[in-house]
Amino acid sequence: MTDGLQPLIQALARVGGALGEVATVWRRAAPERPGLPLQLPLQLADSARRLADSLRDGPAGVAGRLAALEREITAAAALTGGLDSRAGDAGLWAYAGIALDQAREYAEAVDPLPLAS
């Protein structure tokens, strides 16, 4: 693994950390929102960690895998309203979004997506 991947790995760690905090907020909100899938933020945090771990084998395909993770995170945020949430997780989704934006920038620098023709 090269030092050039460290900013990407750190951004993914911030994404995972924010998702872990979302899981805590969701557990606390569960009595008022019984339909929340409480394991989902932890599963997404684990996906972010696995993506970071996969960089040991090189950055090939990381931009596409990150895009897939970002779609899953966006869908999860929508369950409580994301930035308009009353569950108390809005700031955490915002932080995760900033970290995802940074991760995307780093990922595109090390593994640019091919241009559509």
PDB file of C-alpha atoms in Angstrom:
ATOM      1  CA  MET A   1       0.000   0.000   0.000  1.00  0.00           C
ATOM      2  CA  THR A   2       1.319   3.412  -0.869  1.00  0.00           C
ATOM      3  CA  ASP A   3       1.271   6.535   1.265  1.00  0.00           C
ATOM      4  CA  GLY A   4      -0.885   8.091  -1.453  1.00  0.00           C
ATOM      5  CA  LEU A   5      -3.788   5.935  -0.295  1.00  0.00           C
ATOM      6  CA  GLN A   6      -3.640   7.136   3.327  1.00  0.00           C
ATOM      7  CA  PRO A   7      -5.955  10.154   2.816  1.00  0.00           C
ATOM      8  CA  LEU A   8      -8.543   7.842   1.249  1.00  0.00           C
ATOM      9  CA  ILE A   9      -8.210   5.323   4.068  1.00  0.00           C
ATOM     10  CA  GLN A  10      -8.586   8.091   6.659  1.00  0.00           C
ATOM     11  CA  ALA A  11     -11.661   9.501   4.909  1.00  0.00           C
ATOM     12  CA  LEU A  12     -13.226   6.026   4.888  1.00  0.00           C
ATOM     13  CA  ALA A  13     -12.441   5.713   8.605  1.00  0.00           C
ATOM     14  CA  ARG A  14     -14.300   8.996   9.212  1.00  0.00           C
ATOM     15  CA  VAL A  15     -17.265   7.673   7.221  1.00  0.00           C
ATOM     16  CA  GLY A  16     -17.275   4.500   9.313  1.00  0.00           C
ATOM     17  CA  GLY A  17     -16.982   6.471  12.542  1.00  0.00           C
ATOM     18  CA  ALA A  18     -19.939   8.682  11.642  1.00  0.00           C
ATOM     19  CA  LEU A  19     -21.997   5.612  10.787  1.00  0.00           C
ATOM     20  CA  GLY A  20     -21.129   4.051  14.134  1.00  0.00           C
ATOM     21  CA  GLU A  21     -22.458   7.182  15.812  1.00  0.00           C
ATOM     22  CA  VAL A  22     -25.611   7.035  13.682  1.00  0.00           C
ATOM     23  CA  ALA A  23     -26.129   3.507  15.010  1.00  0.00           C
ATOM     24  CA  THR A  24     -26.024   4.863  18.563  1.00  0.00           C
ATOM     25  CA  VAL A  25     -28.553   7.594  17.751  1.00  0.00           C
ATOM     26  CA  TRP A  26     -30.826   5.078  16.049  1.00  0.00           C
ATOM     27  CA  ARG A  27     -30.724   2.757  19.063  1.00  0.00           C
ATOM     28  CA  ARG A  28     -31.775   5.673  21.263  1.00  0.00           C
ATOM     29  CA  ALA A  29     -34.524   6.680  18.823  1.00  0.00           C
ATOM     30  CA  ALA A  30     -35.853   3.123  18.475  1.00  0.00           C
ATOM     31  CA  PRO A  31     -38.717   3.505  20.988  1.00  0.00           C
ATOM     32  CA  GLU A  32     -40.159   6.371  18.921  1.00  0.00           C
ATOM     33  CA  ARG A  33     -39.169   4.864  15.565  1.00  0.00           C
ATOM     34  CA  PRO A  34     -39.589   1.096  15.912  1.00  0.00           C
ATOM     35  CA  GLY A  35     -39.169   0.453  12.185  1.00  0.00           C
ATOM     36  CA  LEU A  36     -35.548   1.614  12.001  1.00  0.00           C
ATOM     37  CA  PRO A  37     -33.198  -1.202  10.933  1.00  0.00           C
ATOM     38  CA  LEU A  38     -30.786  -0.769  13.833  1.00  0.00           C
ATOM     39  CA  GLN A  39     -28.034  -2.894  12.315  1.00  0.00           C
ATOM     40  CA  LEU A  40     -27.939  -0.995   9.013  1.00  0.00           C
ATOM     41  CA  PRO A  41     -25.556   1.809  10.064  1.00  0.00           C
ATOM     42  CA  LEU A  42     -23.188  -0.779  11.558  1.00  0.00           C
ATOM     43  CA  GLN A  43     -23.324  -2.843   8.369  1.00  0.00           C
ATOM     44  CA  LEU A  44     -22.505   0.252   6.327  1.00  0.00           C
ATOM     45  CA  ALA A  45     -19.657   1.154   8.691  1.00  0.00           C
ATOM     46  CA  ASP A  46     -18.323  -2.364   8.210  1.00  0.00           C
ATOM     47  CA  SER A  47     -18.581  -1.921   4.431  1.00  0.00           C
ATOM     48  CA  ALA A  48     -16.529   1.275   4.678  1.00  0.00           C
ATOM     49  CA  ARG A  49     -13.913  -0.567   6.764  1.00  0.00           C
ATOM     50  CA  ARG A  50     -13.788  -3.471   4.297  1.00  0.00           C
ATOM     51  CA  LEU A  51     -13.380  -1.024   1.418  1.00  0.00           C
ATOM     52  CA  ALA A  52     -10.457   0.617   3.214  1.00  0.00           C
ATOM     53  CA  ASP A  53      -8.945  -2.807   3.984  1.00  0.00           C
ATOM     54  CA  SER A  54      -9.257  -3.811   0.329  1.00  0.00           C
ATOM     55  CA  LEU A  55      -6.877  -1.016  -0.626  1.00  0.00           C
ATOM     56  CA  ARG A  56      -4.008  -3.230   0.539  1.00  0.00           C
ATOM     57  CA  ASP A  57      -4.435  -4.972  -2.803  1.00  0.00           C
ATOM     58  CA  GLY A  58      -4.323  -1.666  -4.677  1.00  0.00           C
ATOM     59  CA  PRO A  59      -6.830   0.982  -5.660  1.00  0.00           C
ATOM     60  CA  ALA A  60      -8.262  -0.692  -8.777  1.00  0.00           C
ATOM     61  CA  GLY A  61     -12.027  -0.310  -8.830  1.00  0.00           C
ATOM     62  CA  VAL A  62     -12.210   1.696  -5.624  1.00  0.00           C
ATOM     63  CA  ALA A  63     -14.098   4.593  -7.220  1.00  0.00           C
ATOM     64  CA  GLY A  64     -16.912   2.302  -8.356  1.00  0.00           C
ATOM     65  CA  ARG A  65     -17.112   0.489  -5.012  1.00  0.00           C
ATOM     66  CA  LEU A  66     -17.159   3.810  -3.198  1.00  0.00           C
ATOM     67  CA  ALA A  67     -20.008   5.021  -5.426  1.00  0.00           C
ATOM     68  CA  ALA A  68     -22.005   1.905  -4.503  1.00  0.00           C
ATOM     69  CA  LEU A  69     -21.358   2.495  -0.792  1.00  0.00           C
ATOM     70  CA  GLU A  70     -22.401   6.120  -1.175  1.00  0.00           C
ATOM     71  CA  ARG A  71     -25.733   5.056  -2.716  1.00  0.00           C
ATOM     72  CA  GLU A  72     -26.369   2.697   0.201  1.00  0.00           C
ATOM     73  CA  ILE A  73     -25.527   5.424   2.731  1.00  0.00           C
ATOM     74  CA  THR A  74     -27.814   7.905   0.970  1.00  0.00           C
ATOM     75  CA  ALA A  75     -30.673   5.389   1.113  1.00  0.00           C
ATOM     76  CA  ALA A  76     -30.026   4.768   4.818  1.00  0.00           C
ATOM     77  CA  ALA A  77     -29.997   8.493   5.584  1.00  0.00           C
ATOM     78  CA  ALA A  78     -33.356   8.836   3.874  1.00  0.00           C
ATOM     79  CA  LEU A  79     -34.906   6.469   6.435  1.00  0.00           C
ATOM     80  CA  THR A  80     -34.834   9.247   9.052  1.00  0.00           C
ATOM     81  CA  GLY A  81     -34.914  12.228   6.742  1.00  0.00           C
ATOM     82  CA  GLY A  82     -31.147  12.711   6.466  1.00  0.00           C
ATOM     83  CA  LEU A  83     -30.291  16.367   6.929  1.00  0.00           C
ATOM     84  CA  ASP A  84     -33.909  17.115   7.919  1.00  0.00           C
ATOM     85  CA  SER A  85     -33.960  14.371  10.538  1.00  0.00           C
ATOM     86  CA  ARG A  86     -35.839  14.612  13.802  1.00  0.00           C
ATOM     87  CA  ALA A  87     -34.046  11.500  15.078  1.00  0.00           C
ATOM     88  CA  GLY A  88     -30.995  13.559  16.038  1.00  0.00           C
ATOM     89  CA  ASP A  89     -28.718  12.123  13.365  1.00  0.00           C
ATOM     90  CA  ALA A  90     -28.704  15.034  10.883  1.00  0.00           C
ATOM     91  CA  GLY A  91     -25.265  16.319  11.878  1.00  0.00           C
ATOM     92  CA  LEU A  92     -23.826  12.826  11.645  1.00  0.00           C
ATOM     93  CA  TRP A  93     -25.206  12.342   8.133  1.00  0.00           C
ATOM     94  CA  ALA A  94     -23.727  15.721   7.187  1.00  0.00           C
ATOM     95  CA  TYR A  95     -20.338  14.690   8.581  1.00  0.00           C
ATOM     96  CA  ALA A  96     -20.507  11.339   6.801  1.00  0.00           C
ATOM     97  CA  GLY A  97     -21.363  13.203   3.591  1.00  0.00           C
ATOM     98  CA  ILE A  98     -18.334  15.466   3.917  1.00  0.00           C
ATOM     99  CA  ALA A  99     -16.091  12.452   4.547  1.00  0.00           C
ATOM    100  CA  LEU A 100     -17.658  10.655   1.557  1.00  0.00           C
ATOM    101  CA  ASP A 101     -16.990  13.690  -0.653  1.00  0.00           C
ATOM    102  CA  GLN A 102     -13.359  13.672   0.460  1.00  0.00           C
ATOM    103  CA  ALA A 103     -13.107   9.920  -0.089  1.00  0.00           C
ATOM    104  CA  ARG A 104     -14.571  10.324  -3.579  1.00  0.00           C
ATOM    105  CA  GLU A 105     -12.005  13.000  -4.453  1.00  0.00           C
ATOM    106  CA  TYR A 106      -9.162  10.802  -3.220  1.00  0.00           C
ATOM    107  CA  ALA A 107     -10.582   7.732  -4.956  1.00  0.00           C
ATOM    108  CA  GLU A 108     -10.907   9.546  -8.266  1.00  0.00           C
ATOM    109  CA  ALA A 109      -7.289  10.677  -7.955  1.00  0.00           C
ATOM    110  CA  VAL A 110      -5.977   7.132  -7.461  1.00  0.00           C
ATOM    111  CA  ASP A 111      -8.502   5.251  -9.631  1.00  0.00           C
ATOM    112  CA  PRO A 112     -10.223   7.523 -12.159  1.00  0.00           C
ATOM    113  CA  LEU A 113     -13.514   6.240 -13.540  1.00  0.00           C
ATOM    114  CA  PRO A 114     -13.439   5.729 -17.304  1.00  0.00           C
ATOM    115  CA  LEU A 115     -15.234   8.434 -19.270  1.00  0.00           C
ATOM    116  CA  ALA A 116     -18.454   7.352 -20.932  1.00  0.00           C
ATOM    117  CA  SER A 117     -18.295   7.500 -24.713  1.00  0.00           C
TER     118      SER A 117
END
